Amino acid sequence: MAQEFPTQAQVVIVGGGIIGCSVAYHLTKLGWNDVVLLEQGQLSGGTTWHAAGLVGQLRSHANMTGLIKYSTKLYSELESETGLATGWKNCGSLSVARTQDRMTVLKRTAASARAQGVAIEVISPREAQDLWPVMAIDDLVGAVWLPGDGKANPTDLTQSLAKGARNRGARVIERVRVTGISTKNGVVTGVETDRGAIAAEIVVNCAGQWARKVGQMCGVTVPLHSAEHMYIVTGRIEGVHPDLPVMRDPDGYIYFKEEVGGLVMGGFEPEAKPWGMVGIPDDFEFALLPDDWDQFEILMHNALQRVPQLATSEVKKFYNGPESFTPDNNFILGEAPELKNFFVGAGFNSMGIASAGGAGRALAEWIVNRSPTMDLWPVDIRRFAGFNNNPRWLHDRVKETLGLHYAMPWPNRELETARPFRRSPLYDRLAARGACFGSKMGWERANWFAVGGERPVAEYAFGRQNWHEAVKREMKATREAVGIFDQTSFAKLLVQGRDAAAALNRICAADIDVNIGRSVYTGLLNERGGYESDLTVMRLAVDRFLLITGSAQAVHDADWIQKNIPPDAHVTLTDVTSAYAVLALMGPKSRDILSKLTSADISNEGFPFATIREIDIGYATAYANRMTYVGELGWELIVPTEFTVGVYEALHEIGGKFGLTDCGYYALEALRLEKGYRAWSRELTPDINPCEAGLAFAVAADKVGGFIGRDAYLAVKAKGAPARRIVQFTVDDPLPVLWGGELILRDGRPVGEVRSAAYGHSLGRSVALALIEHSAGVDKSFVESGRFEVELAGERFAVTAHLAAAYDTKAFRVRA
């Protein structure tokens, strides 16, 4: 007898593709059995069924790699649990290089893999051909071999995950269309369907291409857009056998895998073809789009170079199946900041099969534990804001993001489409002064400034890029005279109300209940003691605080703070990012300039470090916060938007004789690294605590009332030397350039990876912050007694570890 349609459930999952079924599987595995999964058609009928099924483990972020490593383990074991085949085959994968630059990428990849514990081997073209005999190798310079990679059958895998979920009590119901999301007081309460309403404590949006539409039903931003993704399936080809590895030729934008004695060949063309601009039809089930050989031509041309036999092979089928892509080519995971208990797992950018096992587990753990169990920032839904959901912007951006799979991952590579997006009041002024702009959280930000005959255009390379000398000029000006940085992209949050001080003091690890006019650098810790953010809290009044945080963190930090304010507290939080620009005036002569524009006492006695005051600057009235991210005397000027141009002009009018120089974010990054200052999402993450970060001095462990994460922090501190620690390194050889992600070795053995790096012109060499691991503790003797090296694209260079900032070691400093 057919079961009655449910009217309530603990969890309702919308969407029966591989990610929806994985979430259901992992929720039931965690003991949550009252789960209902709704699919508008049949399981896997949207995007999943036509996926190529490639499972490549390695990603640039260790936790993302970890999710896929878990996927490979799960897929290899699932059939024995459920009795349903998954098509999983651990056939390994090859990536080949047509150019020396791509070979540099592959060698960097190999070092990163070793840092992350993924088996990898750098091999010659001939060795690659031995593994993949049907390819031509005359134009190749090398390859890498990953024996742990594989492939799976997406439809079979989805059915197997669904069966595993059903076996533990989940209900999977096909042919049910969700027509609305029910909410009350900012909390989701269930779903409406064409077969009736279901009340639910938690709703999970795994609707694939329809996820943006489902989000719009309840005011949740899920920024993704569909694009056409094509591949062909050939007839039998001589030399192709069932154990043939997956093969990727990123310089040709193509991939291959074996299927029934023939090849599947597809790819990611540099300029994609968006689809579904007027919406995705609800009944687009097990459906394809028309063949487009013109769009496919660039892929076919490159495939014929790699596999000459394709010229005479039968093309049995042309698949053109749309998939959804996000603005940054990472998927979307987590609880929506706009709606409590509404979770999203979508936008898998043609990597859903590889990611689904680990992503489903991570989202299930987030749901059950009420917070992520690991650092998931690269895929966290809170990295996007409402403006990222603009359909015209998404359409133009997705043309580029699909191609990012195989585009050359140059250091500091900037996306070029759908720009400019957000602009500071100084955008035109900075452009006129030669700014070369990058983008972060949509903001156009000056990375560096061209002078003389230089062109403000980045020329990418793995060695010194064309802005190397420009950044040297800007750093020298900041260290010896004065630089001005437009940091308007900083996120600004105003927290006010009778209980603001008490609520913030519980959320912040430092003591922020300070005198009016004081500013405090602090971390926001989670219950595990890891960093949810680090920011500056400025007390403007008894009941009013201004928080300045990173450009990318406005939505994330506002959400974290709101969630941790007691429901009965008298506190409001307002994002005031657009209300203020931030001009950082930094350098030994910054006081000379500012004193000529203000009547305020800005002497060291009258305006000490960590002080914020409202002062006059020329005709404007603005906040001046004495704080530094470069390690020199300076002020962050927090200027009302409409006064920004006036303040900037006044500073330049006075500053010329003091050597005032416009500086960009590349100089800022190098200056902060010379001083060893940490950055969130690099050295500070939800998995790294203050002891590991070397920031215990910014924690008020004994303040009245405690703070979130205090118990975890004290437990770590009590153990003594942490097993992991952020350590600063400088490269002994002045020539190599580090970019981040490189492997660190101690006495020849891998011990960690570089989190941030830049060329430190004040030091005359590359400088880096790296996370070093040693189970017995990373203490002073461990650091000082080891012989450290960095591996840069297969070559090792000696590095020196610094427990105090290298820039502060006078004997080490050079004035190049």
JSON list of N, CA, C and O in Angstrom, two decimals, residues 97 145 256:
[
{"chain": "A", "resi": 97, "resn": "ALA", "atom": "N", "xyz": [50.76, 18.64, -19.87]},
{"chain": "A", "resi": 97, "resn": "ALA", "atom": "CA", "xyz": [51.12, 20.05, -20.10]},
{"chain": "A", "resi": 97, "resn": "ALA", "atom": "C", "xyz": [51.67, 20.22, -21.50]},
{"chain": "A", "resi": 97, "resn": "ALA", "atom": "O", "xyz": [52.57, 19.49, -21.93]},
{"chain": "A", "resi": 145, "resn": "TRP", "atom": "N", "xyz": [50.60, 12.27, -12.55]},
{"chain": "A", "resi": 145, "resn": "TRP", "atom": "CA", "xyz": [49.78, 11.06, -12.41]},
{"chain": "A", "resi": 145, "resn": "TRP", "atom": "C", "xyz": [49.26, 11.00, -10.98]},
{"chain": "A", "resi": 145, "resn": "TRP", "atom": "O", "xyz": [50.04, 11.09, -10.03]},
{"chain": "A", "resi": 256, "resn": "PHE", "atom": "N", "xyz": [39.12, 13.44, -21.09]},
{"chain": "A", "resi": 256, "resn": "PHE", "atom": "CA", "xyz": [38.71, 12.18, -21.70]},
{"chain": "A", "resi": 256, "resn": "PHE", "atom": "C", "xyz": [38.49, 11.15, -20.60]},
{"chain": "A", "resi": 256, "resn": "PHE", "atom": "O", "xyz": [39.20, 11.15, -19.59]}
]
